[in-house]
Tab-separated table of C-alpha atoms in Angstrom:
chain	number	residue	atom	x	y	z
G	149	GLU	CA	149.064	111.871	163.029
G	150	SER	CA	150.039	114.956	164.861
G	151	ILE	CA	152.774	117.633	165.086
G	152	THR	CA	154.025	119.257	168.301
G	153	LEU	CA	156.026	122.530	168.331
G	154	ASN	CA	157.844	123.485	171.394
G	155	PHE	CA	158.667	127.186	172.415
G	156	THR	CA	160.900	128.911	174.988
G	157	GLU	CA	157.825	130.390	176.614
G	158	THR	CA	154.110	130.176	176.925
G	159	VAL	CA	152.243	130.762	173.715
G	160	ASN	CA	148.576	131.539	172.983
G	161	VAL	CA	147.433	128.364	171.332
G	162	SER	CA	144.421	129.987	169.642
G	163	THR	CA	146.666	132.005	167.493
G	164	LEU	CA	148.185	129.006	165.795
G	165	VAL	CA	148.268	129.352	161.971
G	166	PRO	CA	149.165	125.820	160.574
G	167	SER	CA	149.426	127.161	156.974
G	168	GLU	CA	152.596	128.971	157.993
G	169	VAL	CA	154.290	125.649	158.665
G	170	SER	CA	156.320	123.742	155.993
G	171	PHE	CA	158.714	120.936	155.830
G	172	ALA	CA	161.798	120.219	153.872
G	173	THR	CA	164.187	117.310	153.382
G	174	ASP	CA	167.287	119.519	154.013
G	175	PHE	CA	168.190	122.591	156.004
G	176	PHE	CA	169.670	124.365	152.940
G	177	GLN	CA	167.510	125.444	150.070
G	178	PHE	CA	169.889	125.442	147.079
G	179	SER	CA	168.846	124.300	143.645
G	180	ALA	CA	172.033	122.212	143.429
G	181	ILE	CA	170.924	119.869	146.282
G	182	VAL	CA	169.878	116.583	144.812
G	183	ASN	CA	166.188	115.437	145.504
G	184	PHE	CA	165.451	118.433	147.690
G	185	GLU	CA	161.749	118.672	148.504
G	186	ALA	CA	159.774	121.122	150.522
G	187	LEU	CA	155.999	121.245	151.176
G	188	ASN	CA	153.830	124.063	152.548
G	189	MET	CA	150.735	123.006	154.761
G	190	THR	CA	147.490	124.261	153.652
G	191	GLY	CA	145.764	124.319	156.920
G	192	GLY	CA	145.148	122.222	160.076
G	193	SER	CA	143.471	122.220	163.486
G	194	LEU	CA	144.489	122.120	167.088
G	195	LEU	CA	144.362	118.695	168.830
G	196	ASN	CA	145.512	118.756	172.535
G	197	PRO	CA	147.730	121.732	173.149
G	198	SER	CA	148.036	121.303	176.926
G	199	ARG	CA	149.626	118.753	179.097
G	200	ASP	CA	146.538	118.439	181.275
G	201	GLY	CA	144.192	117.717	178.376
G	202	ASN	CA	142.366	121.062	178.622
G	203	ALA	CA	142.347	122.471	175.185
G	204	THR	CA	141.629	125.919	176.449
G	205	ASN	CA	145.028	126.202	178.465
G	206	ASN	CA	148.042	127.703	176.968
G	207	ASN	CA	151.543	126.219	177.349
G	208	ASN	CA	155.088	126.374	175.869
G	209	PHE	CA	154.044	123.830	173.194
G	210	VAL	CA	151.187	123.373	170.796
G	211	THR	CA	149.992	120.081	169.241
G	212	PHE	CA	148.011	120.215	166.065
G	213	THR	CA	147.205	118.110	162.991
G	214	VAL	CA	147.265	119.294	159.309
G	215	THR	CA	144.746	118.584	156.608
G	216	TRP	CA	144.069	115.195	155.236
G	217	TYR	CA	145.464	116.161	151.887
G	218	ASP	CA	148.631	117.530	153.433
G	219	TRP	CA	149.394	114.343	155.333
G	220	ASN	CA	148.764	112.302	152.162
G	221	ARG	CA	151.181	114.643	150.206
G	222	ILE	CA	153.722	114.014	152.760
G	223	LYS	CA	153.308	110.254	152.618
G	224	GLU	CA	153.430	110.318	148.871
G	225	SER	CA	157.054	111.348	148.903
G	226	ASP	CA	159.947	108.865	149.272
G	227	ARG	CA	162.186	111.530	150.591
G	228	LEU	CA	160.242	114.144	152.599
G	229	CYS	CA	159.795	113.139	156.293
G	230	SER	CA	160.721	109.570	155.672
G	231	ASP	CA	162.716	109.838	158.800
G	232	ALA	CA	163.796	112.572	161.329
G	233	PRO	CA	166.890	113.754	159.260
G	234	THR	CA	164.559	114.443	156.184
G	235	CYS	CA	161.857	116.354	158.126
G	236	TYR	CA	163.091	119.827	158.851
G	237	VAL	CA	160.411	122.161	159.893
G	238	ARG	CA	160.111	125.815	158.826
G	239	PHE	CA	157.749	128.597	159.707
G	240	SER	CA	157.331	132.279	159.685
G	241	GLY	CA	156.834	134.409	162.739
G	242	LEU	CA	153.165	134.507	162.098
G	243	VAL	CA	152.730	130.804	163.004
G	244	ILE	CA	151.778	131.667	166.678
G	245	ARG	CA	152.096	134.566	169.272
G	246	ASP	CA	152.938	134.611	172.847
G	247	MET	CA	150.713	135.727	175.613
G	248	ALA	CA	151.632	139.395	175.049
G	249	GLY	CA	150.889	139.121	171.333
G	250	ASN	CA	154.369	139.012	170.104
G	251	ILE	CA	154.994	136.926	166.976
G	252	ALA	CA	157.294	133.860	167.180
G	253	GLU	CA	160.874	133.929	166.053
G	254	PRO	CA	160.855	132.430	162.520
G	255	VAL	CA	162.518	129.217	161.691
G	256	LEU	CA	163.751	129.505	158.051
G	257	SER	CA	166.173	127.896	155.592
G	258	ARG	CA	169.838	128.682	155.665
G	259	THR	CA	169.646	130.471	152.404
G	260	SER	CA	169.299	133.677	154.428
G	261	GLY	CA	172.252	132.761	156.602
G	262	THR	CA	170.356	133.861	159.703
G	263	PHE	CA	167.946	131.190	160.837
G	264	ILE	CA	168.315	127.387	160.796
G	265	GLU	CA	165.537	124.764	160.468
G	266	GLU	CA	164.843	122.119	163.113
G	267	VAL	CA	164.583	118.322	162.792
G	268	PRO	CA	162.206	116.662	165.147
G	269	SER	CA	163.324	115.402	168.614
G	270	THR	CA	160.739	112.536	168.329
G	271	PHE	CA	159.758	111.005	164.944
G	272	THR	CA	157.282	108.044	164.824
G	273	VAL	CA	157.245	106.152	161.681
G	274	ASP	CA	153.944	105.241	160.007
G	275	ASN	CA	153.177	101.618	161.085
G	276	VAL	CA	149.502	101.761	160.215
G	277	PRO	CA	148.608	99.532	157.146
G	278	PRO	CA	146.611	101.257	154.320
G	279	ARG	CA	142.953	100.102	153.848
G	280	LEU	CA	140.975	99.752	150.589
G	281	VAL	CA	137.972	102.151	151.203
G	282	ASN	CA	135.995	101.756	148.085
G	283	TYR	CA	136.259	100.670	144.412
G	284	SER	CA	134.390	101.258	141.183
G	285	ILE	CA	133.999	98.655	138.232
G	286	ASN	CA	133.292	99.359	134.577
G	287	LEU	CA	132.619	96.306	132.446
G	288	GLU	CA	132.062	98.394	129.302
G	289	THR	CA	135.766	99.720	129.488
G	290	GLU	CA	136.965	96.646	131.485
G	291	ILE	CA	138.499	98.881	134.155
G	292	ALA	CA	138.342	99.007	137.901
G	293	VAL	CA	139.539	101.814	140.221
G	294	LEU	CA	140.615	101.030	143.804
G	295	THR	CA	140.712	103.835	146.325
G	296	PHE	CA	142.779	103.536	149.577
G	297	ASP	CA	142.933	105.669	152.726
G	298	GLU	CA	146.567	106.705	152.073
G	299	PRO	CA	149.042	106.804	149.266
G	300	VAL	CA	150.233	103.258	148.137
G	301	ARG	CA	153.274	102.338	146.106
G	302	PHE	CA	152.032	101.460	142.665
G	303	ASN	CA	154.801	99.184	141.632
G	304	THR	CA	153.962	96.837	144.534
G	305	PHE	CA	150.490	96.273	143.206
G	306	ASP	CA	149.514	92.704	142.409
G	307	PRO	CA	145.935	92.312	141.001
G	308	ARG	CA	146.106	88.554	141.660
G	309	ALA	CA	145.274	89.382	145.317
G	310	ILE	CA	141.814	90.499	144.181
G	311	THR	CA	138.661	88.134	144.431
G	312	LEU	CA	135.200	88.989	143.051
G	313	HIS	CA	132.270	87.461	144.694
G	314	SER	CA	128.630	87.284	143.786
G	315	SER	CA	127.578	87.439	147.432
G	316	SER	CA	129.132	88.188	150.870
G	317	GLU	CA	127.128	85.121	152.321
G	318	ASP	CA	127.222	81.338	151.672
G	319	ALA	CA	124.573	81.429	149.010
G	320	PRO	CA	123.744	78.291	147.118
G	321	ASP	CA	124.429	79.935	143.799
G	322	LEU	CA	127.484	81.678	145.010
G	323	GLU	CA	130.132	82.411	142.301
G	324	GLU	CA	133.685	83.696	142.816
G	325	HIS	CA	136.679	84.453	140.621
G	326	THR	CA	140.357	85.436	141.715
G	327	LEU	CA	141.922	87.618	139.059
G	328	LEU	CA	144.568	86.038	136.925
G	329	GLY	CA	146.361	89.269	136.149
G	330	GLY	CA	145.766	92.693	134.691
G	331	THR	CA	147.513	95.940	133.720
G	332	MET	CA	147.768	98.951	135.890
G	333	ASN	CA	147.002	102.271	134.210
G	334	THR	CA	148.617	104.208	137.111
G	335	THR	CA	152.090	105.593	137.472
G	336	ARG	CA	151.821	107.697	140.622
G	337	ASN	CA	152.164	106.658	144.164
G	338	TRP	CA	148.879	107.979	145.324
G	339	LEU	CA	145.283	107.042	146.825
G	340	TYR	CA	144.125	105.512	143.566
G	341	ILE	CA	145.084	102.492	141.388
G	342	GLY	CA	143.452	101.942	137.982
G	343	LEU	CA	143.363	98.322	136.797
G	344	ALA	CA	142.664	97.097	133.258
G	345	PHE	CA	141.367	93.591	133.545
G	346	SER	CA	143.086	91.002	131.627
G	347	LYS	CA	141.139	89.410	128.658
G	348	ALA	CA	140.967	86.074	130.449
G	349	ASP	CA	139.474	87.696	133.606
G	350	VAL	CA	136.986	89.541	131.571
G	351	LEU	CA	135.770	86.383	129.751
G	352	ILE	CA	135.541	84.372	133.065
G	353	VAL	CA	133.540	87.150	134.767
G	354	LYS	CA	131.159	87.374	131.954
G	355	TYR	CA	130.840	83.519	131.733
G	356	LEU	CA	129.786	83.373	135.479
G	357	GLU	CA	126.070	84.214	135.339
G	358	GLN	CA	125.648	85.174	138.972
G	359	LEU	CA	128.776	87.377	139.193
G	360	ALA	CA	129.045	91.148	138.393
G	361	ASN	CA	125.741	91.803	136.850
G	362	ASN	CA	125.103	94.775	138.956
G	363	ALA	CA	126.567	96.464	142.111
G	364	SER	CA	124.700	94.019	144.505
G	365	ASP	CA	126.588	90.992	143.182
G	366	SER	CA	130.069	92.500	142.682
G	367	TYR	CA	131.679	92.112	146.115
G	368	LEU	CA	135.511	92.500	146.074
G	369	SER	CA	137.974	91.231	148.664
G	370	ILE	CA	141.649	91.519	148.771
G	371	GLY	CA	144.725	89.571	150.197
G	372	PRO	CA	147.719	91.115	151.847
G	373	ALA	CA	149.921	90.918	148.699
G	374	LEU	CA	147.687	93.451	146.866
G	375	VAL	CA	149.768	96.531	147.618
G	376	ARG	CA	151.990	98.194	150.270
G	377	ASP	CA	152.120	101.880	151.485
G	378	MET	CA	154.941	104.248	151.082
G	379	ARG	CA	156.958	103.416	154.286
G	380	LEU	CA	160.641	102.861	153.487
G	381	PRO	CA	162.565	100.968	152.410
G	382	VAL	CA	161.189	100.840	148.914
G	383	VAL	CA	161.702	97.076	148.708
G	384	GLY	CA	159.792	95.102	151.352
G	385	GLY	CA	159.389	98.064	153.625
G	386	GLY	CA	155.818	99.303	153.143
G	387	ASN	CA	152.999	98.239	155.251
G	388	GLN	CA	150.888	95.612	153.532
G	389	VAL	CA	147.235	96.502	153.000
G	390	VAL	CA	144.538	95.307	155.430
G	391	THR	CA	143.163	92.038	154.275
G	392	THR	CA	139.381	91.476	153.601
G	393	ASN	CA	137.487	88.261	152.801
G	394	ARG	CA	134.061	87.553	151.430
G	395	SER	CA	132.275	87.544	154.788
G	396	HIS	CA	134.375	90.191	156.444
G	397	GLY	CA	135.171	93.512	154.754
G	398	ALA	CA	134.289	92.712	151.214
G	399	LEU	CA	133.227	95.864	149.357
G	400	GLN	CA	130.515	96.554	146.903
G	401	PRO	CA	131.349	99.147	144.189
G	402	TRP	CA	130.366	102.625	144.780
G	403	GLN	CA	130.014	102.883	141.037
G	404	TYR	CA	128.977	100.123	138.755
G	405	THR	CA	128.910	100.374	134.867
G	406	ARG	CA	127.440	97.340	133.038
G	407	ASP	CA	128.551	95.929	129.814
G	408	THR	CA	126.274	97.425	127.051
G	409	SER	CA	128.317	96.245	123.983
G	410	PRO	CA	126.701	93.386	122.008
G	411	PRO	CA	128.822	90.291	121.287
G	412	VAL	CA	130.430	90.236	117.943
G	413	LEU	CA	130.759	87.219	115.631
G	414	THR	CA	134.613	86.869	115.219
G	415	ASN	CA	134.706	83.682	113.100
G	416	TYR	CA	132.912	80.500	112.011
G	417	THR	CA	133.589	76.959	110.831
G	418	LEU	CA	131.450	74.974	108.415
G	419	ASN	CA	131.856	71.239	108.298
G	420	LEU	CA	129.658	69.717	105.623
G	421	GLU	CA	130.947	66.122	106.327
G	422	VAL	CA	129.329	66.125	109.759
G	423	ASP	CA	126.748	68.810	108.962
G	424	GLU	CA	127.883	71.135	111.749
G	425	LEU	CA	128.366	74.902	111.956
G	426	TYR	CA	130.646	76.351	114.729
G	427	VAL	CA	130.362	80.194	115.558
G	428	THR	CA	132.768	81.993	117.695
G	429	PHE	CA	131.874	85.322	119.527
G	430	SER	CA	133.982	88.058	121.177
G	431	GLU	CA	132.526	87.189	124.604
G	432	PRO	CA	130.553	84.447	126.316
G	433	VAL	CA	126.985	84.127	125.036
G	434	LYS	CA	123.842	82.490	126.485
G	435	LEU	CA	123.386	79.240	124.789
G	436	LEU	CA	119.525	79.142	125.305
G	437	SER	CA	119.291	82.559	123.544
G	438	LEU	CA	120.632	81.147	120.170
G	439	ASN	CA	118.020	81.516	117.380
G	440	THR	CA	119.383	79.480	114.405
G	441	THR	CA	116.702	80.873	112.088
G	442	LEU	CA	118.476	84.159	112.091
G	443	ILE	CA	121.680	82.623	110.513
G	444	THR	CA	122.077	83.031	106.827
G	445	LEU	CA	124.770	81.551	104.496
G	446	GLN	CA	125.178	83.180	101.207
G	447	SER	CA	127.651	83.064	98.214
G	448	LEU	CA	128.643	86.652	98.272
G	449	PRO	CA	128.885	89.542	100.709
G	450	SER	CA	125.936	91.788	101.042
């Protein structure tokens, strides 16, 4: 992830000001242009500004990277810098100086009628797949948040590619569950996806006694169908996420919130012909914890 600017003469690379650089989808900047986007960089740093690899040498080009936040804002867009014709560069004269201290000739939009923007002579698309870097799980609110190392397209997300494991090893009491579904609470193509667990998944996870009781038994692995990044085309064009499995790459949550809500009696059935009482709760309960002496039947509500 780098940007190289070429100039007509040797420049003093130490005078580079990356925050003077911006990118736009078109060389005109008129409000009438449909889907016009422009983005100013907030900062950056020199990478390897000389052809011989010596960062102290000056040359007629400079190579630099922008901030992690700026890269991700570029990737977030469907239009900006999706290819060479949508990646016009602009900068003021303060972007860099030559060896005599003269500022560069600015490259601006055509609204002024004086300067034109430039598209890249070489453009390399993003072929690097996104990675899941961490996740959090909250069994009280029944929500998980997945964090990736670059923006992902939220409408490609499929929670059925997620599996929870009680251990990353072949433990004798290993328990696992692959999600049956869920609902996203995310509507932005960005680094985070929020997932509200389905009721069926919550019941199964709570039923499995060895799974998701704390952070140490809440390993999460993902399949390639989980999500894609923002590379075009929108349908089928993005890079699939890097796959993990239980023994290789499964993550423990960086934040775990346990279920602190007590089970609630939702209904009961009394059958006096067979002398049986059936009670139903809002979530799985431990059978051995049942204390029948605490059950009271009465003719009227309290």
